[in-house]
XYZ file of C-alpha atoms in Angstrom:
520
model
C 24.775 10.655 38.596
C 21.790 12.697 40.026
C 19.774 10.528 42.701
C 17.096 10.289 40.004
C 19.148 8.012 37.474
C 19.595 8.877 34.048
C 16.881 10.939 32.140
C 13.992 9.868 30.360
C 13.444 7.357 32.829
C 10.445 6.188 34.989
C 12.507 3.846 37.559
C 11.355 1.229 39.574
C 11.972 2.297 43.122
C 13.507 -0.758 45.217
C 13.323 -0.051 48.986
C 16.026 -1.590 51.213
C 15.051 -3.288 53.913
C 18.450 -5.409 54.322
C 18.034 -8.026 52.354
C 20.308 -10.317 51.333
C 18.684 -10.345 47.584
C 18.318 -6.550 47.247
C 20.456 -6.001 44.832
C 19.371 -9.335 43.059
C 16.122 -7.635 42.438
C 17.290 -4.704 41.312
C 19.044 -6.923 38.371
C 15.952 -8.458 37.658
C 13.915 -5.165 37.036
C 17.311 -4.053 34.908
C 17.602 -7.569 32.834
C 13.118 -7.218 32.708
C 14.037 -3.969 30.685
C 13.326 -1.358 33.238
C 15.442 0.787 35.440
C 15.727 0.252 38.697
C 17.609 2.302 41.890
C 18.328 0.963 45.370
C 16.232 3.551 48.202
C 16.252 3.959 51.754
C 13.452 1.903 53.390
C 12.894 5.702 55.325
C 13.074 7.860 52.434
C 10.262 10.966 52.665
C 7.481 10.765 50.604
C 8.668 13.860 49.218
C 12.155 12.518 47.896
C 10.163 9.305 46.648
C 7.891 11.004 44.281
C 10.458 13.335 43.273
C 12.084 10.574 41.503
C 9.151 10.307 38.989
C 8.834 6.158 39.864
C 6.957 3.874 38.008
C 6.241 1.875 41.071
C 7.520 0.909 44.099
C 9.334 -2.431 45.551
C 9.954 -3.335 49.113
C 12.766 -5.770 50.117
C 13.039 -8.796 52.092
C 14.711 -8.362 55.069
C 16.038 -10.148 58.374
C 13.782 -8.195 61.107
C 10.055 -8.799 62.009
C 7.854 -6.577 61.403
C 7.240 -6.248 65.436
C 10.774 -5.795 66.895
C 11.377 -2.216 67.789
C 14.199 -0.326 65.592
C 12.923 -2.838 62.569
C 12.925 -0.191 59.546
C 10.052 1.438 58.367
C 8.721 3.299 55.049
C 7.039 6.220 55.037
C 3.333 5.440 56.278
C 2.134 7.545 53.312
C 3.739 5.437 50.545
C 0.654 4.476 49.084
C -0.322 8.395 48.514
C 2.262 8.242 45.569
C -0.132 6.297 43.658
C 1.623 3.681 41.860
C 2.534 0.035 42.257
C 3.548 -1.191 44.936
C 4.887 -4.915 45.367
C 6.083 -6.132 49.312
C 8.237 -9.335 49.014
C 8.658 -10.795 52.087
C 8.854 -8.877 54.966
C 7.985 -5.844 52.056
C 4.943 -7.801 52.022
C 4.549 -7.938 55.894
C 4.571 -4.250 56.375
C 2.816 -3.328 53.610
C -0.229 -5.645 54.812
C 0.557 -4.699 58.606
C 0.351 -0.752 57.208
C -3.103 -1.933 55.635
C -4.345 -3.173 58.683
C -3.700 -7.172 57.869
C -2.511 -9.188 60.597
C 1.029 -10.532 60.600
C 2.040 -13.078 63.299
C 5.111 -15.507 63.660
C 4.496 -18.480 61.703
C 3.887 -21.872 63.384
C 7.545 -22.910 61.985
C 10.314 -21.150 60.092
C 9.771 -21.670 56.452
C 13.033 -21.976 53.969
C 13.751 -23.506 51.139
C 11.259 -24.617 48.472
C 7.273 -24.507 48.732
C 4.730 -26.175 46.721
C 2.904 -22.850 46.121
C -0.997 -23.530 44.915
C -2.340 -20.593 43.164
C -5.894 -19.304 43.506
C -6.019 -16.207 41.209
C -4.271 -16.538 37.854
C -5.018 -13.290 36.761
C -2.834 -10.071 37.124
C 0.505 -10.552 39.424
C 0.093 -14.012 38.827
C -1.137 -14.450 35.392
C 0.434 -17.043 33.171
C 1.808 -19.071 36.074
C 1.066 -23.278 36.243
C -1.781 -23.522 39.297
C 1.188 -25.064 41.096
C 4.669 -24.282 40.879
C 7.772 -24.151 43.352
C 8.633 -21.232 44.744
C 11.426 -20.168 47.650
C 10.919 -19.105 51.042
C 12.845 -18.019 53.559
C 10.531 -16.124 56.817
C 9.563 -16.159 60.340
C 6.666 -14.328 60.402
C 3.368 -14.294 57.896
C 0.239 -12.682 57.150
C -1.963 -14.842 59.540
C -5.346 -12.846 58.734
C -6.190 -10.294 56.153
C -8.463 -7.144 56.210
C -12.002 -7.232 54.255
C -10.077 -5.073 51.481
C -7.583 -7.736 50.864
C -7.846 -10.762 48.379
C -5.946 -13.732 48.800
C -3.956 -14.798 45.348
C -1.998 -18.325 46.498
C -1.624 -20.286 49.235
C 1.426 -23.177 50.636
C 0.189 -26.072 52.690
C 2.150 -23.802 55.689
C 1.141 -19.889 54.826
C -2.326 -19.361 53.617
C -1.496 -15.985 52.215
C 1.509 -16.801 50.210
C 0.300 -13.916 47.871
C -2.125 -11.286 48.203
C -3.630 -7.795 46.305
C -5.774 -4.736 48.116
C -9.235 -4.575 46.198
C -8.503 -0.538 46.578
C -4.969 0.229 46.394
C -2.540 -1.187 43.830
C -0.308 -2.957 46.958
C 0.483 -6.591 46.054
C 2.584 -8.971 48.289
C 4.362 -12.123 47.862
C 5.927 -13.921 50.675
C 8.391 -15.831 48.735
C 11.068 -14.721 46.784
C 10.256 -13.741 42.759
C 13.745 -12.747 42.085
C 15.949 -15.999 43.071
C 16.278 -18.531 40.419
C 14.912 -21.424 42.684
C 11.852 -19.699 41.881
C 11.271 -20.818 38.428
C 8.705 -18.464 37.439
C 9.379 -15.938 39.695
C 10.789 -13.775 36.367
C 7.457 -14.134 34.987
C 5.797 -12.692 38.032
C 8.048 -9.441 38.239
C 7.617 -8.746 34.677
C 3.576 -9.023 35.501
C 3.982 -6.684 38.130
C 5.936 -4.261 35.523
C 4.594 -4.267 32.466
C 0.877 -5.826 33.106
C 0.465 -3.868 36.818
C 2.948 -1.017 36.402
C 2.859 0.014 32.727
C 6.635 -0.416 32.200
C 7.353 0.490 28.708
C 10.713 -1.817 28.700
C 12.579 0.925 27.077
C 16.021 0.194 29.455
C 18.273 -0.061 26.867
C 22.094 0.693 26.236
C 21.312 3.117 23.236
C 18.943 4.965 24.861
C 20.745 5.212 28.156
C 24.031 6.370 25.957
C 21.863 9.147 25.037
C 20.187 9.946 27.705
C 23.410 10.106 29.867
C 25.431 12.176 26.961
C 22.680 14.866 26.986
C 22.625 14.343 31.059
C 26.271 15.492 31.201
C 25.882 17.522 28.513
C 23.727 19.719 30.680
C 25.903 19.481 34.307
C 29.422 20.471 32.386
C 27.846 23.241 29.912
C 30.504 24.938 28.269
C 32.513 23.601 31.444
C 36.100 21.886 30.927
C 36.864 18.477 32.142
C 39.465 16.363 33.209
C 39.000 12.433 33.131
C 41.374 9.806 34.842
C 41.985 7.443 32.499
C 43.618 4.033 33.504
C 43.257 1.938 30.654
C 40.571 -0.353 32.563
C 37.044 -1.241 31.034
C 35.229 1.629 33.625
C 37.367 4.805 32.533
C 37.583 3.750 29.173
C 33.921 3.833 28.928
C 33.738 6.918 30.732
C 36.325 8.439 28.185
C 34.428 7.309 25.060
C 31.017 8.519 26.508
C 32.493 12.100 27.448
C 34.030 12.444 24.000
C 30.836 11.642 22.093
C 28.923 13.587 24.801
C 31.176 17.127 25.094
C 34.397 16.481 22.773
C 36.865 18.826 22.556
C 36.416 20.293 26.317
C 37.850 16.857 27.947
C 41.268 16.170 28.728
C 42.417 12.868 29.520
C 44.868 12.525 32.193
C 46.775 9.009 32.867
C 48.721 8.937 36.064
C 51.163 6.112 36.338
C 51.136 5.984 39.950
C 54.042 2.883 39.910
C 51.469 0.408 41.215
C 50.588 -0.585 37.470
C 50.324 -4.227 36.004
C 53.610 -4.629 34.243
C 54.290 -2.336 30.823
C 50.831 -0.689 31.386
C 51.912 2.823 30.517
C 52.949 1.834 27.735
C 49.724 -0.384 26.670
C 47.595 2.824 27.366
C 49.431 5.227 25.855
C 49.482 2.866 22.620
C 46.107 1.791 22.781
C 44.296 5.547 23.322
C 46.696 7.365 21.739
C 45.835 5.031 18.227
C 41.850 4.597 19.061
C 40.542 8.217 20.080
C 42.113 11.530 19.011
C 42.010 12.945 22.118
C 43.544 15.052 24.409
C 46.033 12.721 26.431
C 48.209 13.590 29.031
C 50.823 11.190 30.923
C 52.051 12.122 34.023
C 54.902 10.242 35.990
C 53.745 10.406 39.820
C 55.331 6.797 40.616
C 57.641 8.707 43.311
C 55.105 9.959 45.290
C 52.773 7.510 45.801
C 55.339 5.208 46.260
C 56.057 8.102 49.502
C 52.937 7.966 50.619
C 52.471 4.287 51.275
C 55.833 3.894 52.469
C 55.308 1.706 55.950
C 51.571 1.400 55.609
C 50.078 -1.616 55.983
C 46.066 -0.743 56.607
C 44.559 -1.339 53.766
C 41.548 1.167 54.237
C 44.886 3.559 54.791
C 46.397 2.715 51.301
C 43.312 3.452 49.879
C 42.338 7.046 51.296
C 46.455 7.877 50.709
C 46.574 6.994 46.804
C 42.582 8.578 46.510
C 44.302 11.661 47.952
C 46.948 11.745 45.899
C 45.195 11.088 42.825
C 43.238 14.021 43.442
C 46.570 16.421 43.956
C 47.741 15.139 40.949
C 44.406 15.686 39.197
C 44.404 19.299 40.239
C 48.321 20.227 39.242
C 47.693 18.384 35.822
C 44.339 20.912 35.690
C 46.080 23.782 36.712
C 47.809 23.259 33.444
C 44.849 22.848 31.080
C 44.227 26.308 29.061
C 40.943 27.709 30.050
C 40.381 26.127 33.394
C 38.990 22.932 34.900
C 35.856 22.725 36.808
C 34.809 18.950 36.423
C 36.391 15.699 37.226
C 35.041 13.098 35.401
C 35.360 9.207 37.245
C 34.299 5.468 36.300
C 32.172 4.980 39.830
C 29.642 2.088 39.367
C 26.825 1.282 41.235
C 28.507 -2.005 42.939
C 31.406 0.506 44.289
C 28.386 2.925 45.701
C 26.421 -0.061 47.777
C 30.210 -1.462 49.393
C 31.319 2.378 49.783
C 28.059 2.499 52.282
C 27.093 5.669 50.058
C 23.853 4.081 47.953
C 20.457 5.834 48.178
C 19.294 2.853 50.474
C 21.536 3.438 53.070
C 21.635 0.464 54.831
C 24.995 -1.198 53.370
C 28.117 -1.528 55.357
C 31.020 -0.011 54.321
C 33.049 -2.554 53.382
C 35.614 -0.776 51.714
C 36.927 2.603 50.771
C 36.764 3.073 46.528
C 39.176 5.318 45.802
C 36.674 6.864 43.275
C 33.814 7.183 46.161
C 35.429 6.844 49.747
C 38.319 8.582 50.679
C 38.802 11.487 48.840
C 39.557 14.872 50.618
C 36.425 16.520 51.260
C 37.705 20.081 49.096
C 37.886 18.020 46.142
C 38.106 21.680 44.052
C 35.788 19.917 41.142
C 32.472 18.918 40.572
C 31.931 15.353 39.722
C 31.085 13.958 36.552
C 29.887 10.046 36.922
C 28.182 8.375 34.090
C 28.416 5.202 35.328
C 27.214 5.590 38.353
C 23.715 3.714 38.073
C 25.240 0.930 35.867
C 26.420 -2.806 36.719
C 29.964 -3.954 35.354
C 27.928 -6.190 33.070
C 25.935 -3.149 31.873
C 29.011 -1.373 31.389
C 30.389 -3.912 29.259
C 27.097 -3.273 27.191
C 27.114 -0.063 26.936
C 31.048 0.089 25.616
C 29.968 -2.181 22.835
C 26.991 0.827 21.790
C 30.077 3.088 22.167
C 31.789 1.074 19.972
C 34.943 0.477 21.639
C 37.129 -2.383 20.767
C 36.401 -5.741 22.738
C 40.219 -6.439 24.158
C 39.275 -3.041 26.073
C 35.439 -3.652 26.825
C 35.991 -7.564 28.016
C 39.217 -6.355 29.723
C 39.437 -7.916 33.289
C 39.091 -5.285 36.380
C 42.004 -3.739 37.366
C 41.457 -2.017 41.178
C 41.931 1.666 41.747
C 44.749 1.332 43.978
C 46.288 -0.710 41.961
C 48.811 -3.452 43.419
C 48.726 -1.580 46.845
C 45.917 -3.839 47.570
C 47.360 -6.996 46.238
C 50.482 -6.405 47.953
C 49.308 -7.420 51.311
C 50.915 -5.449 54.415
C 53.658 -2.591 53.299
C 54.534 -1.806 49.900
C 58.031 -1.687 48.258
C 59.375 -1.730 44.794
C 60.784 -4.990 45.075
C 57.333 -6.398 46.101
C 55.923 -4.548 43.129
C 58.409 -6.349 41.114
C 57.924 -9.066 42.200
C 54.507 -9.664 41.687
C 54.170 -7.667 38.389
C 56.348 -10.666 36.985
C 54.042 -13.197 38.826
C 51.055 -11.744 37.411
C 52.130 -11.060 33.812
C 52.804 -14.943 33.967
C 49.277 -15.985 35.369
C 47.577 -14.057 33.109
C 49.717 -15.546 29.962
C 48.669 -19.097 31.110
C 45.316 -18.074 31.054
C 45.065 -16.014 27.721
C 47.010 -19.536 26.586
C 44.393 -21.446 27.654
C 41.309 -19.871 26.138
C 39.682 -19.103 29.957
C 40.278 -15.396 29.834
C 36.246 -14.757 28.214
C 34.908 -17.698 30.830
C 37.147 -15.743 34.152
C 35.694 -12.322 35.058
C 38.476 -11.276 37.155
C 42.056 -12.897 37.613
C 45.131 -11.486 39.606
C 48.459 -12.432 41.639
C 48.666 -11.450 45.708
C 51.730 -11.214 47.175
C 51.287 -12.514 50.738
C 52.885 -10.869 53.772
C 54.381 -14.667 54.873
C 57.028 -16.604 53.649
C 57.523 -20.128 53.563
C 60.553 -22.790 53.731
C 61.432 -24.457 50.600
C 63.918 -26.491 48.532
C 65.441 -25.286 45.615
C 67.950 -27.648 43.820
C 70.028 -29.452 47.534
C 69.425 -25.939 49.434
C 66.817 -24.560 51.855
C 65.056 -21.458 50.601
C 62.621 -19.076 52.590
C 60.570 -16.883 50.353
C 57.663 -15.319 49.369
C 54.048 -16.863 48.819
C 51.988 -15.558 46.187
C 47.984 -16.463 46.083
C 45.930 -16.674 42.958
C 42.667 -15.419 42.535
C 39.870 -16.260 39.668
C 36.462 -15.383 40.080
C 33.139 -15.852 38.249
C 30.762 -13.233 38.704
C 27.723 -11.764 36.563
C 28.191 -8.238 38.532
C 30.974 -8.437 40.828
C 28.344 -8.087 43.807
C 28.516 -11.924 44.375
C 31.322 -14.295 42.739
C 32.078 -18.060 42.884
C 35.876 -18.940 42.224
C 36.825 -20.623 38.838
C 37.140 -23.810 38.570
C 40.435 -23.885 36.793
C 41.697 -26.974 35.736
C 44.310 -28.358 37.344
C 46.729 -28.889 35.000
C 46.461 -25.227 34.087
C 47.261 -24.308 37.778
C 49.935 -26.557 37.537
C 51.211 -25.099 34.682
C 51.269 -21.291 36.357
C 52.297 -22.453 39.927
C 55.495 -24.100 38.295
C 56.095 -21.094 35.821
C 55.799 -18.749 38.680
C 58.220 -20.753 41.018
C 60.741 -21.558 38.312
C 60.808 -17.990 37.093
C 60.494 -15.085 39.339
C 62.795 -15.231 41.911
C 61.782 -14.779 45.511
C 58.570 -17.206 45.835
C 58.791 -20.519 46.282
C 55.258 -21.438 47.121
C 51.879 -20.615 45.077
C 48.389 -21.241 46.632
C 44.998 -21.067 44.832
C 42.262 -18.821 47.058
C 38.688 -20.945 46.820
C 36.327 -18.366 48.370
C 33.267 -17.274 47.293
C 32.145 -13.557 47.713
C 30.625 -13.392 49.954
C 31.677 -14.035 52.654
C 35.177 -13.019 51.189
C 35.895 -10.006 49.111
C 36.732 -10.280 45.693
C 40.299 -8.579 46.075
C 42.027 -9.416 49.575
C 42.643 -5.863 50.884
């Protein structure tokens, strides 16, 4: 994906400024119906208006506005001459930058606010005179400039809200885009559509064409090889590519021996009878199984099978009549922010992606990424507008590296074994139980401990396998499913009674964050 989205589109520019909710707001411009991309807080005016925004928002974030080091924008933002909203310390700089005076506040303010407002017109039109809203700051705008106008007020911050008389700047000091700020929804869509002229034309359709004459025009007359795993990203990928360019993609399906049980044979059955396509298998269990032989590092695992994915990408295209110059992969946005590799720049790297970390820097093609803007919830949407079947697009998310990562510490095939049997049974019981459509993501770990047990009148000392079931809206935050306990009950004792080697099975309660969705 170019750095200025997909086509046809006038994007809402979301600056970075480490917030916590960053990503929360760029949802809320997306669900609003306009597009939205993630930017460096220090991004050039230059690269700013060469993304063609529709208007500009800055973050929240943890500094003050007066520590040295705390990031910056570009002090000619406001020369781009659109929109601009500052929530939070967005607001803070964007007032400080307009001469306003920003100060700490007398006390820390979080949590709910009776906010009173004073203007109901514009950024806050339609919104009850007084309504709750959610703070969460240090500092505040203590005094404004004579160009300013105060919109709302709290009994604590007398500029809870604010607009320049001259340039379209508005701040907020609380926080539109969290739910316990009921209307905050209302107030972003005012600042869209009412302030920004938003047409609210972010839609599947028109992203599925936008995006099909996007690649269209990167590949050409170009030939193109797509990884196909049988997971709700690449099968996206492959039904976009073959409505965008056709008969110039070949699909390639490594089983790389770190596969959910009988999943070679569930792909080749399910693509082979859904898309006449251009499907090759190829058998490279050996290999990887080589390469992660005694590695335990789990940002090692994943640069090893990235690396080998791509040598067995390029013998598979050495093969293909004609020549391949494109490599087609199902990157989403949520892999680009952890990867560290997002236009704002400011998220850790929390893990290597296989698909965007990792990969030898000669890669030998160009990359094709469709999805690289979208949301796994968007994705979802858009497979529907593709038309694909629903036991592929509301398919749980299978990782990359496959069990590697769920087989904590080093991998053998007995481990894989193992816990291919444990996880085919887990994800029975919960098919069985109807909770497949109300989980987002369920899977087996094989733990690198073992525990003492009793089997029958004898001692045993085996394996412990952990289950994980999340509840997410877009994998960037998840809460763990509440799974009843007689189901749990029902797969701990299957497990135990069944696959040999584990006697113990523990359910993993963590939210992300501060945990990670998969362990490794």
């Amino acid at each position: 994906m170019t750095q200025g989205g997909p086509q046809n589109t006038e994007p809402i520019l979301i600056l970075d400024f480490g917030s916590q909710y960053a990503q929360l707001i760029a949802r809320r411009v997306r669900e609003a119906g306009a597009f939205s991309l993630l930017v460096a807080p220090e991004t050039p005016l230059e690269t700013l208006k060469s993304l063609s925004p529709k208007g500009v928002i800055l973050s929240g974030g943890p500094s003050s506005v007066h520590e040295d080091g705390a990031p910056r924008c570009d002090e000619r933002l406001f020369e781009l001459g659109v929109p601009v909203l500052g929530i939070c310390y967005g607001m803070q700089l964007g007032c400080q930058l307009l001469g306003a005076t920003v100060e700490p506040a007398p006390s820390r303010e979080y949590g709910r606010a009776k906010l009173d407002i004073d203007s109901s017109e514009g950024l806050l039109g339609g919104i009850p005179s007084m309504t709750s809203v959610w703070m969460s700051h240090g500092d505040q705008v203590s005094g404004l400039s004579e160009n300013f106008t105060a919109l709302a007020h709290t009994d604590t911050c007398p500029f809870a809200a604010v607009m320049h008389d001259e340039l379209p700047f508005y701040g907020v000091q609380f926080h539109p885009e969290v739910t316990h700020t009921p209307h905050g929804v209302d107030i972003l869509r005012n600042f869209l559509f009412g302030i920004c002229g938003c047409s609210g034309s972010w839609k599947m359709s028109e992203f599925m064409e936008a995006e099909c004459a996007r690649v269209k025009a990167q590949v050409g007359d170009g030939r193109v090889i797509c990884g196909l795993s049988g997971g709700v990203d690449s099968s996206v990928v492959a039904a976009l590519l073959a409505r965008a360019i056709g008969d110039q993609l070949t699909y390639i399906f490594v089983d790389n021996g770190l596969l959910r049980k009988n999943e070679r044979e569930l792909v080749e059955r399910t693509f082979r009878g859904h898309f006449d396509i251009d499907l090759r298998v190829i058998d490279a269990s050996a290999d990887f199984l080589k390469d992660l032989e005694g590695v335990t590092d789990p940002q090692e695992k994943r640069r090893l099978i990235g690396h080998r994915f791509i040598e067995v990408f390029r013998q598979a295209a050495a093969e293909v009549e004609g020549g391949v110059r494109f490599l087609a992969q199902g990157t989403l946005y949520p892999d680009v922010i952890e990867s560290g590799q997002s236009l704002a720049g400011t998220a850790a790297n929390i893990k290597l992606h296989h698909n965007v970390g990792g990969l030898p820097e000669e890669l030998g093609f160009e990359l094709v990424e469709p999805l690289r803007d979208l949301f796994k919830d968007e994705v979802r949407a858009l497979g529907e507008v593709l038309g694909l079947p629903a036991s592929i697009v509301w398919r749980h998310p299978f990782p990359g590296p496959g069990l590697a990562v769920r087989v904590l510490g080093d991998i053998t095939q007995d481990k894989l074994d193992l816990l291919c049997d444990c996880d085919e049974i887990l994800l029975e019981e919960i098919v069985a139980n109807e909770l497949y459509r109300s989980t987002n993501q369920v899977f087996a770990v094989l733990l690198p401990v073992r525990s003492v047990g009793v089997m029958g009148d004898g001692r045993t000392y085996d394996s412990v396998v952990a289950i994980r079931a999340v509840e997410t809206q877009d994998f960037m935050t998840a809460d763990w499913a509440r799974i009843p306990y007689d189901v749990l009950a029902s797969i701990s004792n299957r497990i135990i009674n069944e696959v040999n080697g584990v006697n113990r099975v523990v359910y993993d309660i963590s939210s992300k964050p501060p945990a990670t969705i998969e362990w490794e």
